[in-house]
PDB file of C-alpha atoms in Angstrom:
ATOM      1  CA  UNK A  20      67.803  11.427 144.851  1.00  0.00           C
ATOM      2  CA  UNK A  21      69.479   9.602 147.799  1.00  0.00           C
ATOM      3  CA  UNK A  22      72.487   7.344 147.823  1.00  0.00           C
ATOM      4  CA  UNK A  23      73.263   4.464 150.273  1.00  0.00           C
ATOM      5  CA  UNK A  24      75.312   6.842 152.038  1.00  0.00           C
ATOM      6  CA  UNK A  25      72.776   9.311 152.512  1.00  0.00           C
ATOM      7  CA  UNK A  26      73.678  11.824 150.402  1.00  0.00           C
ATOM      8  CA  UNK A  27      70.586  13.665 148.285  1.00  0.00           C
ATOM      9  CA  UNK A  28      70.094  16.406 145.711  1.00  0.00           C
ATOM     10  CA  UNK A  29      67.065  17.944 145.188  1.00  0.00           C
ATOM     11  CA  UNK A  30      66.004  19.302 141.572  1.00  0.00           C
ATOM     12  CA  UNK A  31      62.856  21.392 140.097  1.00  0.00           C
ATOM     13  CA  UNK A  32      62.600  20.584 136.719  1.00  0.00           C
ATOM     14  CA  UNK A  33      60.068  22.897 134.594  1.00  0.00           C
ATOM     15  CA  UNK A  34      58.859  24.259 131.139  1.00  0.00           C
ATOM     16  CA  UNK A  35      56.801  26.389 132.884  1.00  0.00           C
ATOM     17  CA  UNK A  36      53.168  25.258 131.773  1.00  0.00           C
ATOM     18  CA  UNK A  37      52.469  22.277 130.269  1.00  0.00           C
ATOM     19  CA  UNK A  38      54.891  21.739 127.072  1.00  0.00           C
ATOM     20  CA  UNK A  39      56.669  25.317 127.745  1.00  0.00           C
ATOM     21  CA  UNK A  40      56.586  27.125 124.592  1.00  0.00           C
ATOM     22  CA  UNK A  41      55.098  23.937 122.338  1.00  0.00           C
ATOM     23  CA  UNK A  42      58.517  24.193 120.370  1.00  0.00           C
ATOM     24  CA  UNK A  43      60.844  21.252 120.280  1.00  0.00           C
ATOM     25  CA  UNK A  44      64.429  22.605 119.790  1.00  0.00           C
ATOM     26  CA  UNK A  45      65.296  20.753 116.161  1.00  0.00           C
ATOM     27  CA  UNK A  46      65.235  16.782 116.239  1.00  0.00           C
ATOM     28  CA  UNK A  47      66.366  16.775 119.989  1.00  0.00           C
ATOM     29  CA  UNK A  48      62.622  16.021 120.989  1.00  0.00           C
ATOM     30  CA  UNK A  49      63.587  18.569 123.726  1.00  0.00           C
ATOM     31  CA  UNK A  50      60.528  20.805 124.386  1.00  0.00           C
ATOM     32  CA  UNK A  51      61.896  24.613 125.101  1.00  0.00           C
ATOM     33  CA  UNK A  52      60.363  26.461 128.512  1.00  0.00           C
ATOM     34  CA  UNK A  53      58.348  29.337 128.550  1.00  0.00           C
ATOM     35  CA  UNK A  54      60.046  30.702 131.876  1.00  0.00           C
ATOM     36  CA  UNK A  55      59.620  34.424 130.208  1.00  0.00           C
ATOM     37  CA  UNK A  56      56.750  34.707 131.155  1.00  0.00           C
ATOM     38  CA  UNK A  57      57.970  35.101 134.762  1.00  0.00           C
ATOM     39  CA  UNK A  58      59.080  38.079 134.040  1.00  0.00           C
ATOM     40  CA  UNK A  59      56.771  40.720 133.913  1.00  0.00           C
ATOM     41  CA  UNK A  60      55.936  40.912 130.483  1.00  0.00           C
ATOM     42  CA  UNK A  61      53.601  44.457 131.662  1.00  0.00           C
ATOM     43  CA  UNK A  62      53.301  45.466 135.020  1.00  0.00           C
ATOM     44  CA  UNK A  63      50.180  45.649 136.392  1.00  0.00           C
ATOM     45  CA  UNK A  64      49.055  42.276 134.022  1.00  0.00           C
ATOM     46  CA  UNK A  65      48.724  38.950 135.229  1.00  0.00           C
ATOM     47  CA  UNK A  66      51.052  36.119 134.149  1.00  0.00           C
ATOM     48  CA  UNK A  67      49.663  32.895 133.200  1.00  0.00           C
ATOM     49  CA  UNK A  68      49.351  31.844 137.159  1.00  0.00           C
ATOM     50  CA  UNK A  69      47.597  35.263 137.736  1.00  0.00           C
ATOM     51  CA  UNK A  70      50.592  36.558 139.117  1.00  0.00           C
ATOM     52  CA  UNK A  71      50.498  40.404 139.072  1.00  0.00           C
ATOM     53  CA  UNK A  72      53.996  41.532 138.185  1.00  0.00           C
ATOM     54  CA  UNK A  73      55.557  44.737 139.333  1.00  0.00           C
ATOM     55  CA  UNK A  74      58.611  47.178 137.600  1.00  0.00           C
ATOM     56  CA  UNK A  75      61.262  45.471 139.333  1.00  0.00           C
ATOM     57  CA  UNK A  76      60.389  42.121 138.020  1.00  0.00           C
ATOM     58  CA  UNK A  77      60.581  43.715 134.129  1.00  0.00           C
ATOM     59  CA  UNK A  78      62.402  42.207 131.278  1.00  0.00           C
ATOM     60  CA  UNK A  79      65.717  43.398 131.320  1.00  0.00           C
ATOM     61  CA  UNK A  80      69.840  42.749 130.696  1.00  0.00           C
ATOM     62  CA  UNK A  81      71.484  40.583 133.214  1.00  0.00           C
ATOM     63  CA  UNK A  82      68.231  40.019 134.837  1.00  0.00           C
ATOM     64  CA  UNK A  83      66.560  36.288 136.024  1.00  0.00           C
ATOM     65  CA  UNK A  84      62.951  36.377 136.261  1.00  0.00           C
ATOM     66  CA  UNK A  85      61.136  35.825 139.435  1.00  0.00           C
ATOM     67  CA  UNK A  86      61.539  31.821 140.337  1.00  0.00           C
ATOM     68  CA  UNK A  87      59.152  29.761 143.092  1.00  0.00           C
ATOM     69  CA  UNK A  88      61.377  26.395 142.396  1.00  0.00           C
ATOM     70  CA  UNK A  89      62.147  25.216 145.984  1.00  0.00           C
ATOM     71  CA  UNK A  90      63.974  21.947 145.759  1.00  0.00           C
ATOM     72  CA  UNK A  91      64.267  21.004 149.135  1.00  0.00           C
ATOM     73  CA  UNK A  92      66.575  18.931 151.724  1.00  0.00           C
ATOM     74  CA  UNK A  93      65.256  18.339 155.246  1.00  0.00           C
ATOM     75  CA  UNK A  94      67.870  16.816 157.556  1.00  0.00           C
ATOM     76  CA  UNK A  95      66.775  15.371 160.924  1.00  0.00           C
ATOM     77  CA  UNK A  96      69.627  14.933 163.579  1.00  0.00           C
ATOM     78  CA  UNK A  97      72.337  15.387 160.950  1.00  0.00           C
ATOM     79  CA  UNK A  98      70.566  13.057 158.420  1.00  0.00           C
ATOM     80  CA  UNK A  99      69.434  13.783 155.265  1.00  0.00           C
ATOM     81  CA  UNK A 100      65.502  12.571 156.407  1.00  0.00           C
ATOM     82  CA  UNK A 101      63.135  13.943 153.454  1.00  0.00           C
ATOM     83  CA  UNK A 102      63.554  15.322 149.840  1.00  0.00           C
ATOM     84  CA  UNK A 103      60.937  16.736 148.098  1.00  0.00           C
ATOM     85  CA  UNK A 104      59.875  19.495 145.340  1.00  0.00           C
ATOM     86  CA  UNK A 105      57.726  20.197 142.635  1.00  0.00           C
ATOM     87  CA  UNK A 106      56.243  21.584 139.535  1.00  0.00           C
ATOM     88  CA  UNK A 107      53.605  24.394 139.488  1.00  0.00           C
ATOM     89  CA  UNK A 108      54.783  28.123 139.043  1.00  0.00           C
ATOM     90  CA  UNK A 109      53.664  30.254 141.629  1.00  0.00           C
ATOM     91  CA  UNK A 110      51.902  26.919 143.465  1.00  0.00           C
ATOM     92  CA  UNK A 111      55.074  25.674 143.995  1.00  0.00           C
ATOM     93  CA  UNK A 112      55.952  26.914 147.512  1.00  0.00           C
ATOM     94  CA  UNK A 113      53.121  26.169 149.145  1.00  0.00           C
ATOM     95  CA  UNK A 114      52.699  22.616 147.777  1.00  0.00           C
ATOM     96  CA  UNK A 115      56.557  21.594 148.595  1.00  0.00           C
ATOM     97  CA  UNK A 116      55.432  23.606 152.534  1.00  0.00           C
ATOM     98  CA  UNK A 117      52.925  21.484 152.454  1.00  0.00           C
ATOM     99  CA  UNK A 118      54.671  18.701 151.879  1.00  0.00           C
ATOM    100  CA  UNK A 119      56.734  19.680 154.950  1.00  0.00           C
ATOM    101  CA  UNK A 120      54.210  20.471 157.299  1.00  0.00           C
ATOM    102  CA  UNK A 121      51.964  17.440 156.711  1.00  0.00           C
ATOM    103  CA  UNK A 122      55.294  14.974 157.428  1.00  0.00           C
ATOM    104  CA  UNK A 123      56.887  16.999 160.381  1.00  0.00           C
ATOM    105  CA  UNK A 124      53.861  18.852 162.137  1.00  0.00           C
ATOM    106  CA  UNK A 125      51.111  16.314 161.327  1.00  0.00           C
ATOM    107  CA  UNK A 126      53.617  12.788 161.651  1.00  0.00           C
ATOM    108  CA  UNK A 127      52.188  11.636 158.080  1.00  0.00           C
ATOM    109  CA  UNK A 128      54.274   9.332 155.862  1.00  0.00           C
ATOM    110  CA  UNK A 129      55.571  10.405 152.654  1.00  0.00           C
ATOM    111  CA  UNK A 130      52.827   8.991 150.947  1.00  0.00           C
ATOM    112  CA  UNK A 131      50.076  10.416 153.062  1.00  0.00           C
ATOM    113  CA  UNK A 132      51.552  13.672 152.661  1.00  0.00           C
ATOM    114  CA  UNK A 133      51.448  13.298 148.993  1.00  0.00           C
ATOM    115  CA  UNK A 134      48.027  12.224 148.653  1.00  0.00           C
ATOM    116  CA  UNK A 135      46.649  14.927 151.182  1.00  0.00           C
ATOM    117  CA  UNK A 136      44.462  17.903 149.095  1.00  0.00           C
ATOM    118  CA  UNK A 137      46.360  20.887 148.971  1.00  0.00           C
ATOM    119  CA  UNK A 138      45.557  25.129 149.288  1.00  0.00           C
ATOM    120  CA  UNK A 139      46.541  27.704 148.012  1.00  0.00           C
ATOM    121  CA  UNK A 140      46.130  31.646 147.841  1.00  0.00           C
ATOM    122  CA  UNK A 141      48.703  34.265 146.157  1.00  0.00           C
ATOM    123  CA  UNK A 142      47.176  37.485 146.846  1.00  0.00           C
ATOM    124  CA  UNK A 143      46.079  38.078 143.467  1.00  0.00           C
ATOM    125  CA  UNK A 144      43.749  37.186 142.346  1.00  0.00           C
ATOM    126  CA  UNK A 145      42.118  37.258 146.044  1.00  0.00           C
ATOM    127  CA  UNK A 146      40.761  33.660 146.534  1.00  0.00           C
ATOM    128  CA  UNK A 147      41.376  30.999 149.200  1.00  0.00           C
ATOM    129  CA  UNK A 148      42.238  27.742 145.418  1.00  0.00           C
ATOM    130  CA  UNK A 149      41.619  24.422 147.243  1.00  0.00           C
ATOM    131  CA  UNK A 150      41.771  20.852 146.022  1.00  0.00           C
ATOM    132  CA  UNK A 151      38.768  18.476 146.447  1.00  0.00           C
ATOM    133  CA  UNK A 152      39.362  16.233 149.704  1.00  0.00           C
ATOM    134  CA  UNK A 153      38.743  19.490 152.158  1.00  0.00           C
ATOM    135  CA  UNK A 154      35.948  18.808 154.854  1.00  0.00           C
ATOM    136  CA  UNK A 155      32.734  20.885 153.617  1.00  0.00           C
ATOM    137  CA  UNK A 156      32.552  21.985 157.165  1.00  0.00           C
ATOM    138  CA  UNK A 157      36.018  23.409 156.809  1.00  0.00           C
ATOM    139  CA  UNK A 158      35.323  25.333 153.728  1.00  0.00           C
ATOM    140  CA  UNK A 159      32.224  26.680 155.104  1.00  0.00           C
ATOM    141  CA  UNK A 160      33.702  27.874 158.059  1.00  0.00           C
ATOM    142  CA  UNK A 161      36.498  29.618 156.128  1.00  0.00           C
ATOM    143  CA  UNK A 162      33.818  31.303 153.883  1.00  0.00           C
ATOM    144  CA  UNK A 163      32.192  32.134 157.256  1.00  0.00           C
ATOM    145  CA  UNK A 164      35.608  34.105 157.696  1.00  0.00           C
ATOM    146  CA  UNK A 165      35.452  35.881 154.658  1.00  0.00           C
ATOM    147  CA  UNK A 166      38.002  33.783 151.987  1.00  0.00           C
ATOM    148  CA  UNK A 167      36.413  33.090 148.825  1.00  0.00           C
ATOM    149  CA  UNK A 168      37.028  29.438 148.230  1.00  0.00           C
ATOM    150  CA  UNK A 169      37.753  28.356 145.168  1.00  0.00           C
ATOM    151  CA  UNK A 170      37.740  25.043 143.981  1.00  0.00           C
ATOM    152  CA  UNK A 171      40.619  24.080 142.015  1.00  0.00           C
ATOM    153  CA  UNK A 172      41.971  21.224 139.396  1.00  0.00           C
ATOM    154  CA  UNK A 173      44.916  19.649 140.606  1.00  0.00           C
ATOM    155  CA  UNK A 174      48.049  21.645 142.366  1.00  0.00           C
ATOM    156  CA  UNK A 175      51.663  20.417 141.902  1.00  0.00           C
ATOM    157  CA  UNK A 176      53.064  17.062 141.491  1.00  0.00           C
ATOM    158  CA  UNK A 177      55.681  16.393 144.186  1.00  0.00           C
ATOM    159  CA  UNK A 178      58.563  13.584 143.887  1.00  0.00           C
ATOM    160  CA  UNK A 179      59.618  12.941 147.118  1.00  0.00           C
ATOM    161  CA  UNK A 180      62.080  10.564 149.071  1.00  0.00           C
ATOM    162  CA  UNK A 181      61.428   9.582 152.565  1.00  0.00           C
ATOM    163  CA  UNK A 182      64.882   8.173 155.014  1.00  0.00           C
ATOM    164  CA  UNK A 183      62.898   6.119 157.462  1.00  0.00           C
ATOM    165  CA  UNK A 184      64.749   5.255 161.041  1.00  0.00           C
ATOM    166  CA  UNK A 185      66.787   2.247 159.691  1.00  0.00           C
ATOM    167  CA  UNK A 186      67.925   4.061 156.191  1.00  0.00           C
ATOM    168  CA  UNK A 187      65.417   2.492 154.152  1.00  0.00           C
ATOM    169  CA  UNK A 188      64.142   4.653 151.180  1.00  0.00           C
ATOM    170  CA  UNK A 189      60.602   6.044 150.791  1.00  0.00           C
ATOM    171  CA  UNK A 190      59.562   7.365 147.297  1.00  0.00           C
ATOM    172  CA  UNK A 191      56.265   8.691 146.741  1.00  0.00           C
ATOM    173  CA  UNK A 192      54.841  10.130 142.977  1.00  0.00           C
ATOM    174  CA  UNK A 193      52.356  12.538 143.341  1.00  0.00           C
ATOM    175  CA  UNK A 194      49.393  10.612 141.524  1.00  0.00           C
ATOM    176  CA  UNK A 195      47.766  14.142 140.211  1.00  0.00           C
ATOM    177  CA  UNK A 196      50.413  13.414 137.078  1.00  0.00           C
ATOM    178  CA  UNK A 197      49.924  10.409 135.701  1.00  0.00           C
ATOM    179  CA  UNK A 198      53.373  10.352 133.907  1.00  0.00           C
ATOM    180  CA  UNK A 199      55.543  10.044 137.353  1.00  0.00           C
ATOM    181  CA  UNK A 200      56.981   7.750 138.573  1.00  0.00           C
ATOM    182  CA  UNK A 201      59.102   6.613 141.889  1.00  0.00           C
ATOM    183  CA  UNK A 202      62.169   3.937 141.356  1.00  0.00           C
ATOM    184  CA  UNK A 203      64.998   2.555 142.891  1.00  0.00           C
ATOM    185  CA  UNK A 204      67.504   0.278 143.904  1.00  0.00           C
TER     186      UNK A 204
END
């Protein structure tokens, strides 16, 4: 969110996987997260990202589980210029770097950088997860260089808010959820 004046919060909103537990708390029609299952439930065993937990991640008292949300700011001279986050578990950080990366380093717009496909790897499991949209030729040559590529279902959704030079607001959905949605006014 943005305000005339330029002021923006960022927020990460997520169940965890799709519908969180399945359970709607009463007649609220408010569906309860699954975030427990950041924790590691049994070291050693993957969550349901693949994420291979260790002790110090373990259930315990006054403990949070391990978190990717990275709702993010980035301020250009002194001005709040993009805000941007997502969705995804342990996809999250690289999607909203992405995000980043494609407006600052490679000058796209904040739809571009929506749009573009995005990549992935976490270690474990040991694979290079890629969206369709990568050049063959680029996948090849990173097979060439020992990842295993995997090709993956849609990563993330990003909502993001672009300041351009003159204060006017860009909003960009990611279009791999169909639900989202960019407004103003």
């Amino acid at each position: 969110m943005v305000d005339k004046d330029g002021n923006a919060v960022a927020v990460t909103y997520t169940l965890n996987t799709t519908f969180g537990t399945g359970i709607v708390a009463g007649n609220t029609g408010i569906l309860l997260n699954n975030q427990m299952d950041d924790f590691s439930a049994k070291p050693g065993v993957p969550n349901v990202y693949g994420l291979v937990g260790g002790e110090a991640n373990a259930v315990g008292p006054k403990k949070r589980p391990l978190s990717s949300m990275s709702p993010t700011i980035v301020v250009k001279d002194g001005k709040t210029w993009l805000v941007t986050g997502s969705p995804g578990g342990s996809r999250i950080i690289t999607t909203v770097l992405q995000m980043v990366v494609n407006t600052i380093d490679f000058g796209m717009n904040v739809a571009e950088a929506t749009n573009a496909p995005r990549f992935h790897h976490q270690w474990l499991p040991d694979e290079l997860r890629v969206e369709k949209g990568f050049s063959p030729d680029t996948l090849k040559l990173l097979e060439q260089k020992g990842q295993k590529v995997a090709l993956k279902e849609a990563m993330g959704s990003t909502q993001s808010i672009m300041v351009g030079p003159d204060g006017e607001l860009y909003g960009a959905s990611d279009p791999r959820s169909v639900d989202d949605l960019t407004a103003g006014y």
